[in-house]
C-alpha positions as MATLAB code, in Angstrom:
seq = 'MIYEHPLAYLLGIEGTALLRAFTGHGDRDFVEARLAEIRRLLDDPSLADAAVRVERADTVTGYGVWAPTYDDPDNAAFAIDEPVVTGILDALPPGDALDAACGTGRYARLLSARGHRVTGVDSSPAMLAEARRAVPDADFRTGSLDALPVPDASADVVTCALSLTHVPSPAPPLREFARVLRPGGHLIIADVHPDAVARGSVPTVRLDGRPARVTTHHHLVGDYLRAALDAGLHLRRCEEPVPPPPPTVPDAADGPGPWDVWPWSLAAMIPEAALAASAGVPSMLIWHFQAPTAPAGTAR';
ca = [
      78.277  119.705  101.787;
      75.404  117.468  102.948;
      72.710  118.699  105.329;
      71.670  115.759  107.512;
      68.681  116.312  109.773;
      67.750  113.335  111.955;
      64.084  114.300  111.930;
      64.089  114.220  108.128;
      65.507  110.696  108.184;
      62.999  109.500  110.766;
      60.070  110.967  108.859;
      61.378  109.382  105.682;
      61.420  105.943  107.309;
      57.942  106.495  108.714;
      56.773  107.551  105.258;
      58.265  104.440  103.661;
      56.530  102.254  106.235;
      53.236  104.051  105.592;
      53.595  103.662  101.820;
      54.032   99.928  102.303;
      51.004   99.872  104.594;
      49.023  101.694  101.914;
      49.597   98.701   99.623;
      48.600   96.131  102.239;
      51.692   95.626  104.408;
      50.173   96.998  107.599;
      46.752   97.122  109.234;
      44.814  100.006  110.772;
      46.581   99.707  114.118;
      49.962   99.876  112.391;
      49.005  102.985  110.423;
      47.593  104.767  113.462;
      50.715  103.891  115.459;
      52.880  105.406  112.737;
      50.859  108.613  112.628;
      51.032  108.937  116.403;
      54.769  108.298  116.289;
      55.214  111.029  113.681;
      53.439  113.511  115.954;
      55.732  112.504  118.813;
      58.819  112.926  116.654;
      57.715  116.394  115.541;
      57.390  117.401  119.201;
      60.681  115.824  120.337;
      63.016  118.648  121.452;
      66.103  116.440  121.047;
      65.477  116.427  117.297;
      64.574  120.051  116.698;
      68.113  121.441  116.385;
      70.114  118.270  115.823;
      70.990  118.768  112.146;
      74.611  118.292  111.069;
      76.491  119.647  108.067;
      78.538  116.793  106.618;
      81.488  117.024  104.248;
      82.146  114.690  101.348;
      85.433  112.785  101.552;
      87.149  111.303   98.504;
      87.964  107.605   98.722;
      91.699  108.041   99.320;
      91.092  110.405  102.221;
      88.085  108.583  103.635;
      89.513  105.084  103.500;
      92.825  106.421  104.765;
      91.010  107.321  107.977;
      89.015  104.075  108.064;
      91.838  101.659  107.183;
      93.022  100.774  110.720;
      89.512   99.733  111.823;
      87.997   98.611  108.520;
      88.265   94.896  109.347;
      86.746   95.239  112.816;
      84.048   92.636  113.599;
      81.299   95.284  113.598;
      81.577   95.671  109.797;
      78.347   93.807  109.074;
      78.817   93.706  105.302;
      81.354   90.890  105.477;
      78.881   88.324  106.798;
      76.498   89.146  103.959;
      78.703   89.026  100.873;
      81.326   86.430  101.813;
      79.052   83.333  101.836;
      77.958   84.079   98.267;
      81.399   85.105   97.021;
      83.188   82.112   98.554;
      80.572   79.822   97.041;
      81.422   81.195   93.589;
      85.175   81.070   94.174;
      85.060   77.501   95.464;
      83.811   76.339   92.062;
      86.701   77.968   90.159;
      90.172   76.466   89.610;
      93.170   78.400   90.944;
      94.925   80.765   88.559;
      95.955   84.406   88.264;
      93.570   86.623   90.233;
      93.149   90.382   90.424;
      91.481   91.925   93.456;
      90.430   95.360   92.171;
      89.936   98.048   94.834;
      91.370   95.440   97.190;
      91.193   97.591  100.330;
      92.680   95.753  103.297;
      92.968   92.538  101.283;
      89.781   90.833  102.425;
      89.076   89.187   99.053;
      92.810   88.777   98.391;
      92.916   86.508  101.461;
      90.035   84.439  100.103;
      91.753   84.110   96.729;
      95.161   83.282   98.161;
      93.669   80.629  100.435;
      92.238   78.953   97.321;
      95.593   78.769   95.556;
      95.357   81.824   93.306;
      98.345   84.024   92.483;
      96.963   87.357   93.642;
      97.522   90.906   92.482;
      95.691   93.613   94.417;
      95.074   97.184   93.261;
      93.807  100.087   95.334;
      94.050  103.883   95.314;
      94.463  104.196   99.101;
      98.028  103.812  100.416;
      96.672  103.219  103.934;
      94.441  100.360  102.799;
      97.291   98.857  100.755;
      99.539   98.921  103.820;
      96.951   96.860  105.701;
      96.595   94.480  102.744;
     100.341   93.854  102.514;
     100.402   92.858  106.174;
      97.351   90.621  105.775;
      98.418   88.835  102.555;
     102.221   89.015  102.324;
     102.443   86.643   99.357;
     100.281   88.871   97.110;
     101.478   91.659   94.799;
      99.780   94.926   95.767;
      99.880   97.979   93.500;
      98.590  101.541   93.598;
      96.026  102.268   90.907;
      92.471  103.226   90.055;
      89.507  101.233   88.821;
      89.391  103.069   85.498;
      93.111  102.484   84.746;
      94.209   99.208   86.340;
      98.030   98.782   86.319;
      97.907   95.241   84.912;
      98.270   93.915   81.346;
      95.479   92.884   79.008;
      94.195   89.304   79.364;
      96.287   88.647   82.475;
      93.672   87.447   84.993;
      91.596   84.306   85.247;
      89.535   85.839   88.065;
      88.761   89.456   88.958;
      87.066   90.416   92.215;
      85.821   93.813   93.335;
      84.169   94.453   96.699;
      82.180   97.444   97.947;
      83.790   99.884   95.549;
      81.705  100.649   92.471;
      79.307  102.794   94.504;
      82.228  105.207   94.897;
      82.644  105.849   91.157;
      80.295  108.080   89.121;
      79.555  105.269   86.656;
      80.280  101.527   86.732;
      80.970  101.524   82.988;
      84.704  102.481   82.990;
      85.642   99.895   85.672;
      83.631   97.196   83.911;
      85.507   97.905   80.674;
      88.778   97.598   82.591;
      87.699   94.317   84.184;
      86.819   92.960   80.738;
      90.187   94.132   79.388;
      92.262   92.289   81.989;
      90.236   89.065   81.946;
      91.441   86.154   79.881;
      88.921   84.409   77.603;
      86.527   82.511   79.823;
      87.714   84.394   82.925;
      85.373   85.182   85.801;
      84.384   88.491   87.416;
      82.800   88.635   90.878;
      81.487   91.979   92.132;
      79.892   92.702   95.500;
      78.505   96.146   96.189;
      76.171   98.005   98.493;
      72.674   97.591   97.094;
      71.190  100.799   95.667;
      68.214  100.454   98.027;
      70.641  100.424  100.969;
      72.517  103.437   99.597;
      69.216  105.289   99.346;
      68.553  104.517  103.023;
      71.846  106.023  104.142;
      74.284  103.100  103.975;
      77.249  105.369  103.209;
      80.671  105.105  104.924;
      81.147  107.493  107.837;
      84.479  109.057  108.804;
      85.701  112.086  110.722;
      88.206  114.478  109.153;
      90.003  116.398  111.905;
      86.911  115.880  114.032;
      84.502  117.066  111.320;
      81.687  114.761  110.122;
      82.237  113.365  106.637;
      80.905  110.641  104.390;
      82.888  108.925  101.675;
      81.574  110.063   98.289;
      78.992  107.499   97.203;
      76.811  107.253   94.118;
      73.424  105.619   93.660;
      73.631  103.180   90.735;
      70.584  101.267   89.590;
      70.791   97.488   89.344;
      70.450   97.880   85.592;
      73.429  100.262   85.469;
      75.756   97.423   86.473;
      74.182   94.970   84.053;
      74.191   97.363   81.102;
      77.843   98.246   81.744;
      78.838   94.584   81.914;
      76.953   93.639   78.760;
      78.401   96.632   76.898;
      81.862   95.408   77.948;
      81.133   92.034   76.342;
      80.708   90.084   79.575;
      78.144   87.310   80.074;
      75.909   87.161   83.137;
      76.268   84.019   85.207;
      74.586   84.948   88.479;
      73.033   87.838   90.390;
      72.195   87.787   94.105;
      70.542   90.404   96.331;
      71.006   89.144   99.909;
      68.512   90.396  102.491;
      69.737   90.632  106.106;
      67.679   88.528  108.515;
      65.285   90.557  110.677;
      65.720   90.498  114.455;
      63.575   87.846  116.187;
      61.613   90.525  118.061;
      61.010   94.242  117.682;
      63.604   95.945  119.922;
      62.735   98.651  122.397;
      62.941  102.168  121.019;
      66.105  104.149  121.737;
      65.802  107.308  123.818;
      67.466  109.654  121.348;
      69.270  109.978  118.039;
      72.721  109.127  119.410;
      75.971  110.648  118.098;
      76.242  111.494  114.422;
      78.846  108.760  113.840;
      76.236  106.022  114.260;
      73.521  107.617  112.153;
      71.383  106.300  110.453;
      71.442  103.065  112.500;
      70.840  104.802  115.823;
      68.057  106.852  114.239;
      66.297  103.718  113.033;
      66.528  102.397  116.596;
      64.289  105.288  117.719;
      61.410  103.921  115.612;
      62.084  100.168  115.479;
      58.660   99.028  114.295;
      58.588  101.509  111.411;
      62.222  100.761  110.551;
      61.568   97.012  110.418;
      58.496   97.525  108.250;
      60.349   99.884  105.903;
      63.301   97.517  105.481;
      61.493   94.175  105.371;
      62.681   92.258  102.321;
      65.015   95.070  101.249;
      68.425   93.742  100.112;
      71.590   95.256  101.533;
      74.047   93.886   98.968;
      74.226   93.307   95.227;
      76.485   90.475   94.058;
      77.310   89.705   90.446;
      79.109   86.856   88.683;
      80.062   87.580   85.070;
      82.237   85.642   82.645;
      84.333   86.776   79.708;
      83.628   85.108   76.357;
      85.647   81.953   75.813;
      86.981   83.404   72.541;
      87.579   87.048   71.520;
      84.843   88.731   69.491;
      85.076   87.788   65.826;
      87.117   84.633   66.452;
      85.868   81.504   64.747;
      84.664   78.770   67.108;
];
């Protein structure tokens, strides 16, 4: 069970903004405005008793609830990762592709459109049902990231989107990705950046009306890299896209809003502090790895 108090989140954002100001990213007026805002927040009656106890939902349950609306236009992650991922895919020849943790088939569509023969694997039957409707020419299978139901050395390309934050360690999936890649094959991973996870970018669902968040883990950037290198993969590219800031500081919201839109509605209560705390902070982490062109120990 998670105890989420909106005042705690707001004070955390204010504190992050003040820490950045302490190292030169804010003048005296900014600091005094933050301190005054903190006093106002502490006296705000709408925040005093607004805490919520939140359950943890496993991925099958959580994404089962989310599946029908997952591809809605308000899913802001798609506009951040797809330009980078499509740029990588456009440079690769078509072949056999595996979309691991394929969800509703978002990456499977990208692969199919580029001439790949696509296999998709996911643990959520509801997400797979959406994927089969979206990409009818692909082969979708039920399976997990640590035991992919595909043969060794069967894929020229493996993709994995927004999934490794849901596993305790990226190491077992990375070993599986390396297992199924052919020599010289390519792996493209996009995930929620650990800095965004730390700021509350965790999927929200309701289970029979009860607040819940899909179980999410905070992996360091180095955790992904170490796991990939240990699996014998070579690093080709790493990107950390930063969302563009709004052109102007928006007006502050009147209250915390419903739990379903936390933490975004909470940040809207303190827009100047939220912008300062998030300036330059990446929201996504995108990797491009490649399998060795010959198995270990093979003469070249």
